[in-house]
PDB file of C-alpha atoms and ligand atoms in Angstrom:
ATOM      1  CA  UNK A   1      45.128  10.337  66.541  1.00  0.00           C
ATOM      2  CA  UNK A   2      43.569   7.919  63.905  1.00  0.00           C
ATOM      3  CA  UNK A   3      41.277   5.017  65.091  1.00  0.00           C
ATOM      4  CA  UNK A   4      42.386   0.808  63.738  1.00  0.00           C
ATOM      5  CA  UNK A   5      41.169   0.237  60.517  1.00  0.00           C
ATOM      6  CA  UNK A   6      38.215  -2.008  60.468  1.00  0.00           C
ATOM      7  CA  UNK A   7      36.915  -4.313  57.365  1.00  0.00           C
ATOM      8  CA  UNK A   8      33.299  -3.508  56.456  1.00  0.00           C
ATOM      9  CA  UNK A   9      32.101  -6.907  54.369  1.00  0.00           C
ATOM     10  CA  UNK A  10      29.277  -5.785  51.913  1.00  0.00           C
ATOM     11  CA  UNK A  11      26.833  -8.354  51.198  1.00  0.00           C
ATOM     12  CA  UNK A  12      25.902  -6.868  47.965  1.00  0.00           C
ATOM     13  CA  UNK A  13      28.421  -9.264  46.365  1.00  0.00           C
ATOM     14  CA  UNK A  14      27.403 -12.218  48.937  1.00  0.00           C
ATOM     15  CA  UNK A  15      24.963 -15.300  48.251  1.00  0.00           C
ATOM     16  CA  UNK A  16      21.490 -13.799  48.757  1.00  0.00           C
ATOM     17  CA  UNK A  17      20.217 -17.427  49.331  1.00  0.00           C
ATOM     18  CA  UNK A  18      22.697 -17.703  52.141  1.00  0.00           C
ATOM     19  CA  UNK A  19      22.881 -14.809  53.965  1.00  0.00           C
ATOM     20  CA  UNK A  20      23.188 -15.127  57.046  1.00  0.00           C
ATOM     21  CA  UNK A  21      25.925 -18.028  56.530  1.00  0.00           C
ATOM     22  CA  UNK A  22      27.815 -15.657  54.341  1.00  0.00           C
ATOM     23  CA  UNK A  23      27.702 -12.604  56.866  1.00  0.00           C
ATOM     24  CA  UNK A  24      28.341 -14.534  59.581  1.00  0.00           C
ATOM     25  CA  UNK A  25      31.839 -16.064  57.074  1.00  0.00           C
ATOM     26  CA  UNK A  26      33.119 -12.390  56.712  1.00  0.00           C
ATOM     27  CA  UNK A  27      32.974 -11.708  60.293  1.00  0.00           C
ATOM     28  CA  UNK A  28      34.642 -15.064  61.270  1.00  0.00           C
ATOM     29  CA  UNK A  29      37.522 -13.576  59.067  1.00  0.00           C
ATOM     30  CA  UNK A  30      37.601 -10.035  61.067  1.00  0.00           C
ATOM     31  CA  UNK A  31      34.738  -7.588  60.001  1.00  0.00           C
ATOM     32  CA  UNK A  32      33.605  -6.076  62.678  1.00  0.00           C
ATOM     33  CA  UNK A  33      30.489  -4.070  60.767  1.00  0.00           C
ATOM     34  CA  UNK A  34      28.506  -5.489  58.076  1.00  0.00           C
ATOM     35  CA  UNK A  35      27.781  -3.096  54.909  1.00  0.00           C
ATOM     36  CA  UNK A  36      24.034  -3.599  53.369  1.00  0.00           C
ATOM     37  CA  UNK A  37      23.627  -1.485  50.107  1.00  0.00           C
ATOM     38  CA  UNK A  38      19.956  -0.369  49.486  1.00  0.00           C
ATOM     39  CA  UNK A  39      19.113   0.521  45.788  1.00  0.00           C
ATOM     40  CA  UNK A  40      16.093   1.482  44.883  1.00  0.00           C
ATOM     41  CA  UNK A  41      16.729   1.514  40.772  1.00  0.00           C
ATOM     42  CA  UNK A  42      16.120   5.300  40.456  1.00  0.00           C
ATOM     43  CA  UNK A  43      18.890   6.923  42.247  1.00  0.00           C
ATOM     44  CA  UNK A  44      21.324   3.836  41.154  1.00  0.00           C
ATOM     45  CA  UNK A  45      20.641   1.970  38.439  1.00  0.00           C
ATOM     46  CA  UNK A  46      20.045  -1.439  40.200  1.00  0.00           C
ATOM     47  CA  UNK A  47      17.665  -2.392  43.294  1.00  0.00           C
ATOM     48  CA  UNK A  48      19.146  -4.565  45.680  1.00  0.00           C
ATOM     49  CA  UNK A  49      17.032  -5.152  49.475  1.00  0.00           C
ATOM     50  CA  UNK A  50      14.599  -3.299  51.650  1.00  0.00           C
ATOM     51  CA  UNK A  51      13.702  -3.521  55.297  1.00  0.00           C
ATOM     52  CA  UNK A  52      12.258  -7.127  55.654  1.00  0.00           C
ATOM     53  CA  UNK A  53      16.034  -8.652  54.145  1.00  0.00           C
ATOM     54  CA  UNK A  54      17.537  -6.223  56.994  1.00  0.00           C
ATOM     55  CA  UNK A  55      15.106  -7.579  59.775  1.00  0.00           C
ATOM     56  CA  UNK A  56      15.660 -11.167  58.776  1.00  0.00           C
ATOM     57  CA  UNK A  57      19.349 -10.720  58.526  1.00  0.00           C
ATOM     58  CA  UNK A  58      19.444  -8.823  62.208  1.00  0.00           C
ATOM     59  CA  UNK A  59      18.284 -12.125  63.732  1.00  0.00           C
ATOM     60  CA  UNK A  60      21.238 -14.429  61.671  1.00  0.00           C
ATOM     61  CA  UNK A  61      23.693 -11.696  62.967  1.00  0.00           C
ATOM     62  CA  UNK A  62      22.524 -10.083  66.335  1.00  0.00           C
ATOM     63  CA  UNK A  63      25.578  -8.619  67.507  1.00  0.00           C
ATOM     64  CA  UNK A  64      27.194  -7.026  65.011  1.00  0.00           C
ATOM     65  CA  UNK A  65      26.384  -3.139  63.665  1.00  0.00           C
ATOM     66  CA  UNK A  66      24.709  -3.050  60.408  1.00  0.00           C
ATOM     67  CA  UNK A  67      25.885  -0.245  57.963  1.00  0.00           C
ATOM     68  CA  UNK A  68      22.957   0.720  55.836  1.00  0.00           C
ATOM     69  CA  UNK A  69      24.401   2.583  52.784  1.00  0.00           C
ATOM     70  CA  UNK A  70      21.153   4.065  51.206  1.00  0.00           C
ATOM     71  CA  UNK A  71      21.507   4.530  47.545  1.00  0.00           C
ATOM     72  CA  UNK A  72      17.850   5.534  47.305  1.00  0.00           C
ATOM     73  CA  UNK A  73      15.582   9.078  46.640  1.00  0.00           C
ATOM     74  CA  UNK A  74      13.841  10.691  49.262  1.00  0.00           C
ATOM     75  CA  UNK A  75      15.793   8.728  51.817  1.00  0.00           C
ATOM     76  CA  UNK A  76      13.516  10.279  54.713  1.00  0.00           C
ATOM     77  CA  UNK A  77      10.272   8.019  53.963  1.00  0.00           C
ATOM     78  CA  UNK A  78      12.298   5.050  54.566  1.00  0.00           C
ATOM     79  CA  UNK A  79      14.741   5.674  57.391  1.00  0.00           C
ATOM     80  CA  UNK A  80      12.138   5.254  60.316  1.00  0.00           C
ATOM     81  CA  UNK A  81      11.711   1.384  58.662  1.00  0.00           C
ATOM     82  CA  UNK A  82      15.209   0.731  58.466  1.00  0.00           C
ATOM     83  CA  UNK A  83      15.742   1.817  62.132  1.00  0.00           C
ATOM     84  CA  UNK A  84      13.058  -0.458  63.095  1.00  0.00           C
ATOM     85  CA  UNK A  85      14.464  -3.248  60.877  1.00  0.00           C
ATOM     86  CA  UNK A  86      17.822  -3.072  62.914  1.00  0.00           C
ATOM     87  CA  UNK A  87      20.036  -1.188  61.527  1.00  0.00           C
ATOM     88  CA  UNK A  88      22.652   0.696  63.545  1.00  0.00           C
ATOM     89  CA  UNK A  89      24.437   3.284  60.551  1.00  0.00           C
ATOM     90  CA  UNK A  90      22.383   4.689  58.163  1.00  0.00           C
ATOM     91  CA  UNK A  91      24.038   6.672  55.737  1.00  0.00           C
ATOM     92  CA  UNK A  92      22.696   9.120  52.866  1.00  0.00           C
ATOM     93  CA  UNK A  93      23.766  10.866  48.926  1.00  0.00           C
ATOM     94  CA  UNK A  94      24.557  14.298  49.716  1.00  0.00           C
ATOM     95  CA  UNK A  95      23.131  13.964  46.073  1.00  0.00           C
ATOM     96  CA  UNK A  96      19.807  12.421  47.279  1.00  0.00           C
ATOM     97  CA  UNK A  97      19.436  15.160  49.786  1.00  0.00           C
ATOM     98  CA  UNK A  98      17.629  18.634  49.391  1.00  0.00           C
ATOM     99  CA  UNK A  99      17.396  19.017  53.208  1.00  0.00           C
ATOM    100  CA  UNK A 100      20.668  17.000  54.469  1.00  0.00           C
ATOM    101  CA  UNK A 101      20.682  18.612  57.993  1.00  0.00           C
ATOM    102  CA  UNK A 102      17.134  17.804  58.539  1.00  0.00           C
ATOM    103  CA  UNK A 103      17.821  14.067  57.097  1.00  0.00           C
ATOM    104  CA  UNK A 104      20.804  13.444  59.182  1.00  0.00           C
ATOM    105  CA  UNK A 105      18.917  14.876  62.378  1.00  0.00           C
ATOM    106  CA  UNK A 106      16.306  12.201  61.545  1.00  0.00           C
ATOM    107  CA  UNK A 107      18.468   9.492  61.070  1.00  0.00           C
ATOM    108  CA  UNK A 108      19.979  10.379  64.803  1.00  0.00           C
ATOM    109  CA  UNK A 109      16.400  10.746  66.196  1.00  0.00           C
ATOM    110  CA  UNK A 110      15.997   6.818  65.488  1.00  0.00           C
ATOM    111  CA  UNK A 111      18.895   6.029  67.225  1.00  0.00           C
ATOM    112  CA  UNK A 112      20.948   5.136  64.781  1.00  0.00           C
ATOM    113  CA  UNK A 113      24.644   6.793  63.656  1.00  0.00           C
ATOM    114  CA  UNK A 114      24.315   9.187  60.977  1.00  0.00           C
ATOM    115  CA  UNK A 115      26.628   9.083  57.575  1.00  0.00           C
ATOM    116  CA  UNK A 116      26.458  11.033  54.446  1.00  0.00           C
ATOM    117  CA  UNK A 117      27.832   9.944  51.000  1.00  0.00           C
ATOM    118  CA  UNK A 118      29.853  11.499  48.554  1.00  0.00           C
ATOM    119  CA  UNK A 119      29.637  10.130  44.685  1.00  0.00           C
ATOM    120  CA  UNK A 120      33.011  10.296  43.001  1.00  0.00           C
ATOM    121  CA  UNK A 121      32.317  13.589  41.199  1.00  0.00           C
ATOM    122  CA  UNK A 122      30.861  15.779  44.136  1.00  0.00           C
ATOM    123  CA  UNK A 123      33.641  17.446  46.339  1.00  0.00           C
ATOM    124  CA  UNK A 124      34.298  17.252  49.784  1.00  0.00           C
ATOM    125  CA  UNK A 125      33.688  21.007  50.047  1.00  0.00           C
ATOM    126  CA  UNK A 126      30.200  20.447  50.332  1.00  0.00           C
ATOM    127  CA  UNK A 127      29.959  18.935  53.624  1.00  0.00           C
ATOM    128  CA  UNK A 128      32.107  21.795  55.457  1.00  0.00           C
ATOM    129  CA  UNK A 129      28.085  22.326  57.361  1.00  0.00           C
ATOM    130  CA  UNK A 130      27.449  18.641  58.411  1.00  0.00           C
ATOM    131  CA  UNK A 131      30.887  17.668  59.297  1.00  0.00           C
ATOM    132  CA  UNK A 132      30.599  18.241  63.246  1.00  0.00           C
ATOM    133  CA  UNK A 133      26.967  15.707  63.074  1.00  0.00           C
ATOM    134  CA  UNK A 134      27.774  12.686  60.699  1.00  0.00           C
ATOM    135  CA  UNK A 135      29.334   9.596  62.983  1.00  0.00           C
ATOM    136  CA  UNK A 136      31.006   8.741  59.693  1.00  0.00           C
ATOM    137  CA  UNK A 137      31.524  10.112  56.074  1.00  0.00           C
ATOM    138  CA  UNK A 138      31.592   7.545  53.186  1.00  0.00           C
ATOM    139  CA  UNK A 139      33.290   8.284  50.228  1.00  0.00           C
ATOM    140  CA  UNK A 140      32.977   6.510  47.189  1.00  0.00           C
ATOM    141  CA  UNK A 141      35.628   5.177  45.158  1.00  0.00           C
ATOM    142  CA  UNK A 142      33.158   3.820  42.337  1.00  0.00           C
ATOM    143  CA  UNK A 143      30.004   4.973  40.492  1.00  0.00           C
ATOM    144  CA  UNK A 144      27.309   3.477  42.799  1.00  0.00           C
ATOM    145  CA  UNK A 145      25.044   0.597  41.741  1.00  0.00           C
ATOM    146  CA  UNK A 146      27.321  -2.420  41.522  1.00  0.00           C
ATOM    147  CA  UNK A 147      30.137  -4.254  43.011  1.00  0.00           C
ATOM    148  CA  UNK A 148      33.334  -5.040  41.632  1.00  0.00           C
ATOM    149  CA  UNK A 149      34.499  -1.918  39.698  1.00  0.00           C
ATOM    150  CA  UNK A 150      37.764  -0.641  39.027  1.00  0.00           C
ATOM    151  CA  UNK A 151      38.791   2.031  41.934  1.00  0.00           C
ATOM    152  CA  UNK A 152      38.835   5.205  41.392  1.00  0.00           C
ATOM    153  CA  UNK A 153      42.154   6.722  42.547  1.00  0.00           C
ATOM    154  CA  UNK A 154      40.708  10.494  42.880  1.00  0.00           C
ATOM    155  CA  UNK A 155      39.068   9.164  46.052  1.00  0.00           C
ATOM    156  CA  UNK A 156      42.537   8.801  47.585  1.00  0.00           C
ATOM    157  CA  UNK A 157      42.873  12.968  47.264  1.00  0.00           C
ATOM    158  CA  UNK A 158      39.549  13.367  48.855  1.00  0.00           C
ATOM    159  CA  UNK A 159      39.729  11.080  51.806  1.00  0.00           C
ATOM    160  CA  UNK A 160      43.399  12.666  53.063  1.00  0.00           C
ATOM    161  CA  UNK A 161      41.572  16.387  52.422  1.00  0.00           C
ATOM    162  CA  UNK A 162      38.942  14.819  54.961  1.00  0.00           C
ATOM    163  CA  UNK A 163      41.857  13.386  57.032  1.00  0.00           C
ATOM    164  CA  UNK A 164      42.812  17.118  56.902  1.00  0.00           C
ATOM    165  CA  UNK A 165      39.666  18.916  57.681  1.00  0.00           C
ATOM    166  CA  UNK A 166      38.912  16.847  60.806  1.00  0.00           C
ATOM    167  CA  UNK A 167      42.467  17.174  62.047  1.00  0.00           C
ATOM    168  CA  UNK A 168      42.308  21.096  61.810  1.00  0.00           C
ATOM    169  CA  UNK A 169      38.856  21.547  63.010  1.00  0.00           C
ATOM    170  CA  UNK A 170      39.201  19.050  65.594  1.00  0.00           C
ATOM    171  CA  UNK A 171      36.061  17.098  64.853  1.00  0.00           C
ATOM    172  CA  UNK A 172      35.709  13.371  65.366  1.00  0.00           C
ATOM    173  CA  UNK A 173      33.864  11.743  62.436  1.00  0.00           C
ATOM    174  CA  UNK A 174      35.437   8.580  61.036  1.00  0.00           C
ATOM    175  CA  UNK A 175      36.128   8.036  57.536  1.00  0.00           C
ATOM    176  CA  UNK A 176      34.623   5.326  55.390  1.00  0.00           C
ATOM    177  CA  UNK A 177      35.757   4.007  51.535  1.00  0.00           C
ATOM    178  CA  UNK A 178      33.382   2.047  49.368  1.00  0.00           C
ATOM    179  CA  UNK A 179      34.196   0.509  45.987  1.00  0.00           C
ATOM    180  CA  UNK A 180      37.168  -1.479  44.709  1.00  0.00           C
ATOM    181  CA  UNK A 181      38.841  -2.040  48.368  1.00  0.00           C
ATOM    182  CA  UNK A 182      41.144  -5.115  47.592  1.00  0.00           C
ATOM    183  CA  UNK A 183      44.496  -6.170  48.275  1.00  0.00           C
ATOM    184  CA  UNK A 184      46.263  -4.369  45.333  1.00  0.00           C
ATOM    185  CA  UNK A 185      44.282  -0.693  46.646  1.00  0.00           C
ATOM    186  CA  UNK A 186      43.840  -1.412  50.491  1.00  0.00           C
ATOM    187  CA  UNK A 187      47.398  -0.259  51.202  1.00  0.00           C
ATOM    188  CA  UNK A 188      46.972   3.364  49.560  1.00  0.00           C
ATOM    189  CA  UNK A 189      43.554   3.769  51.093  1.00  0.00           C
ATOM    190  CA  UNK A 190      44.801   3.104  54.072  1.00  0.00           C
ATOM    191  CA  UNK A 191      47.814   5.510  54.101  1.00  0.00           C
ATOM    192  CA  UNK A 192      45.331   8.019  52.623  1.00  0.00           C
ATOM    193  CA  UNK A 193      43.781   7.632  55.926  1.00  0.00           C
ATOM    194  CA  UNK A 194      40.356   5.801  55.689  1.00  0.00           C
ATOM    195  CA  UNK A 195      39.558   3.263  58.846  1.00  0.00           C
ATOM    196  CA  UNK A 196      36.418   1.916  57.682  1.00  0.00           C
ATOM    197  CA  UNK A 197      37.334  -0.197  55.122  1.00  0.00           C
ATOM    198  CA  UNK A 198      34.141  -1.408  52.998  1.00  0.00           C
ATOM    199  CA  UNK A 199      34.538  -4.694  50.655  1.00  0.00           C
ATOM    200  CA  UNK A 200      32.459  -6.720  48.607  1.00  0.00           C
ATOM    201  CA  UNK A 201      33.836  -8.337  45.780  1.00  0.00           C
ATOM    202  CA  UNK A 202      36.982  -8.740  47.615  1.00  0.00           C
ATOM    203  CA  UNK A 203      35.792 -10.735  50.356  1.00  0.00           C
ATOM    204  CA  UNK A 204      32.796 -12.574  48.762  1.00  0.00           C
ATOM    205  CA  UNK A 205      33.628 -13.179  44.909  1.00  0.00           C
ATOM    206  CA  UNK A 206      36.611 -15.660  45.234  1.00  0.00           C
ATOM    207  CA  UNK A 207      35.219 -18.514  47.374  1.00  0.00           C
ATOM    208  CA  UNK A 208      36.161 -18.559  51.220  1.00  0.00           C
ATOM    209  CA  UNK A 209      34.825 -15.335  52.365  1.00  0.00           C
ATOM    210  CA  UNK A 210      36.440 -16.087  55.832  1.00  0.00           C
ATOM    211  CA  UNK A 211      39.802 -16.234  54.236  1.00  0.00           C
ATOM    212  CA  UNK A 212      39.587 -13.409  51.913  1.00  0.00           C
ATOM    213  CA  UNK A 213      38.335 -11.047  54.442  1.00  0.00           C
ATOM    214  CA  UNK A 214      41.118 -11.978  56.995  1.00  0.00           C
ATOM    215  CA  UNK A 215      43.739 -11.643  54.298  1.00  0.00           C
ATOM    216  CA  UNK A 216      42.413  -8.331  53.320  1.00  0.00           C
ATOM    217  CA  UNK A 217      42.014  -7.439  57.007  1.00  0.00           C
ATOM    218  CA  UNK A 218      45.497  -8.066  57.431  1.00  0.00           C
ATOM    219  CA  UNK A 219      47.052  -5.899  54.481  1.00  0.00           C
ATOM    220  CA  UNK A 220      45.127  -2.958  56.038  1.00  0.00           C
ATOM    221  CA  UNK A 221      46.963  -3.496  59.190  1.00  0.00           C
ATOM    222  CA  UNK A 222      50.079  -3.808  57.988  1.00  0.00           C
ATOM    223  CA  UNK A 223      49.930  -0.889  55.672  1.00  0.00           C
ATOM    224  CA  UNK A 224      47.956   1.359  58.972  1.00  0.00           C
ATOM    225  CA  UNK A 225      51.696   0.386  60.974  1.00  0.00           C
ATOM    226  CA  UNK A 226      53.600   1.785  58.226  1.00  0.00           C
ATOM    227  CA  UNK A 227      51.545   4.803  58.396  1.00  0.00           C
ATOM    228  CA  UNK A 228      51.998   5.501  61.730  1.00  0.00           C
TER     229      UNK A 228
HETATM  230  C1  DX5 B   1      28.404  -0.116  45.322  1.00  0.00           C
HETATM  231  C2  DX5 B   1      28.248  -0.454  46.769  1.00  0.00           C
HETATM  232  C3  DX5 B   1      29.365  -1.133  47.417  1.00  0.00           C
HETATM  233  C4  DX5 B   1      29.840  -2.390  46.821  1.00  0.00           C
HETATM  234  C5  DX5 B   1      31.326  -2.280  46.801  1.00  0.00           C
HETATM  235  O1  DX5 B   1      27.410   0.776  44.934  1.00  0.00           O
HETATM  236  O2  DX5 B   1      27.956   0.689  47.523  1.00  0.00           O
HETATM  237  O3  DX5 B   1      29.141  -1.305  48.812  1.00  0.00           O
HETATM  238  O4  DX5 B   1      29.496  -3.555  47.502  1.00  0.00           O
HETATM  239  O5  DX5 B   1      31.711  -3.212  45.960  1.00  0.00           O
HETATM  240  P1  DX5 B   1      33.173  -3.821  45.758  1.00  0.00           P
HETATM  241  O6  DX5 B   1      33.809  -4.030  47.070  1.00  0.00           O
HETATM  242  O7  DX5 B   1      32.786  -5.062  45.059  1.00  0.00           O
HETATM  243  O8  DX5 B   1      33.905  -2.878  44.853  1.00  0.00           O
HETATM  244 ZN1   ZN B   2      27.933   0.551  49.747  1.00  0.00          ZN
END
């Protein structure tokens, strides 16, 4: 059985100079986990936030898990201060990773929930050894580095194969979508079988974040009943 979907607001499309107001918006209007993307301008071309944003943004928002999407090389010299900084996911590039196992083993040895990434072009095949230790596998449905992109509708083939992989091997990660969520894609995601629904642009780019992320919240439920 599939979990609820849940909306993931990322702050990468948010007011930096109001943070914590913004956040704390997005979650008024249903997220339930709040998406930080760290870019470090050599992995991805852009560079977004390191640990002090994350430890001044854990005291604005206490109570809520914060999803920390690394879009950064050698991931493993920084994961000790984003655990300390408060975050609660920290996920990885399968690209960025020569030693994956070892990463994700140190990401759980911090407490936190380990995820790994897959860009658009790398295949879902490649995680068949890390599937039964990742809380959560993100896929992305854009070319990481910036927020509102067009979708990319290949993703919607690669998160029902995960759908299908964790059904036959009986494994319980959940499945995450990042890039281009919004009400004209949500539905199809959704029926593809992602839960953790990440948006940025959607929910932050058109004024009222409250409002946007409930109305996007709610055309994920609607299009989860039709797929049961
Ligand atoms: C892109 C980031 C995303 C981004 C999604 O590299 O990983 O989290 O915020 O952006 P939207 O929702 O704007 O497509
Ligand atoms: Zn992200």
């Amino acid at each position: 059985m599939q979990s609820v979907v849940e909306l993931v607001p990322s702050i990468l499309s948010a007011d930096f100079a109001q943070l914590g107001a913004e956040a704390k918006a997005a979650l008024a209007g249903g997220g339930t986990v709040l998406h930080l993307d760290i870019m470090d301008g050599h992995f991805v071309p852009n560079i977004t936030i390191g640990p002090p944003v994350v430890a001044s943004l854990r005291k604005a928002v206490p109570n809520v898990p914060f999803d920390c999407h690394l879009m950064i090389e050698n991931p493993d010299e920084f994961i000790p201060a984003f655990a300390e900084a408060g975050a609660d996911w920290i996920s990885v590039h399968q690209e960025a990773c020569i030693h994956l196992d070892r990463t994700l083993h140190l990401i759980a040895s911090h407490r936190c929930r380990s995820g790994v990434v897959l860009n658009p072009a790398t295949p879902v095949s490649l995680l068949e050894d890390v599937l039964d230790i990742v809380h959560h596998v993100l896929i992305m449905s854009v070319n990481p580095g910036f927020g509102a992109q067009q979708f990319i509708r290949n993703s919607l083939r690669k998160i029902e194969e995960l759908a299908r992989i964790r059904e036959s091997r009986g494994l319980a990660f959940r499945i995450e979508i990042d890039g281009g969520v919004a009400l004209d894609t949500v539905g199809d995601i959704v029926r593809a079988g992602a839960e953790l629904l990440v948006a940025g642009n959607a929910v932050f780019s058109h004024g009222d974040a409250r409002g946007n992320a409930r109305k996007l919240l709610q055309a994920a439920r609607d299009a989860s009943l039709i797929r049961a």
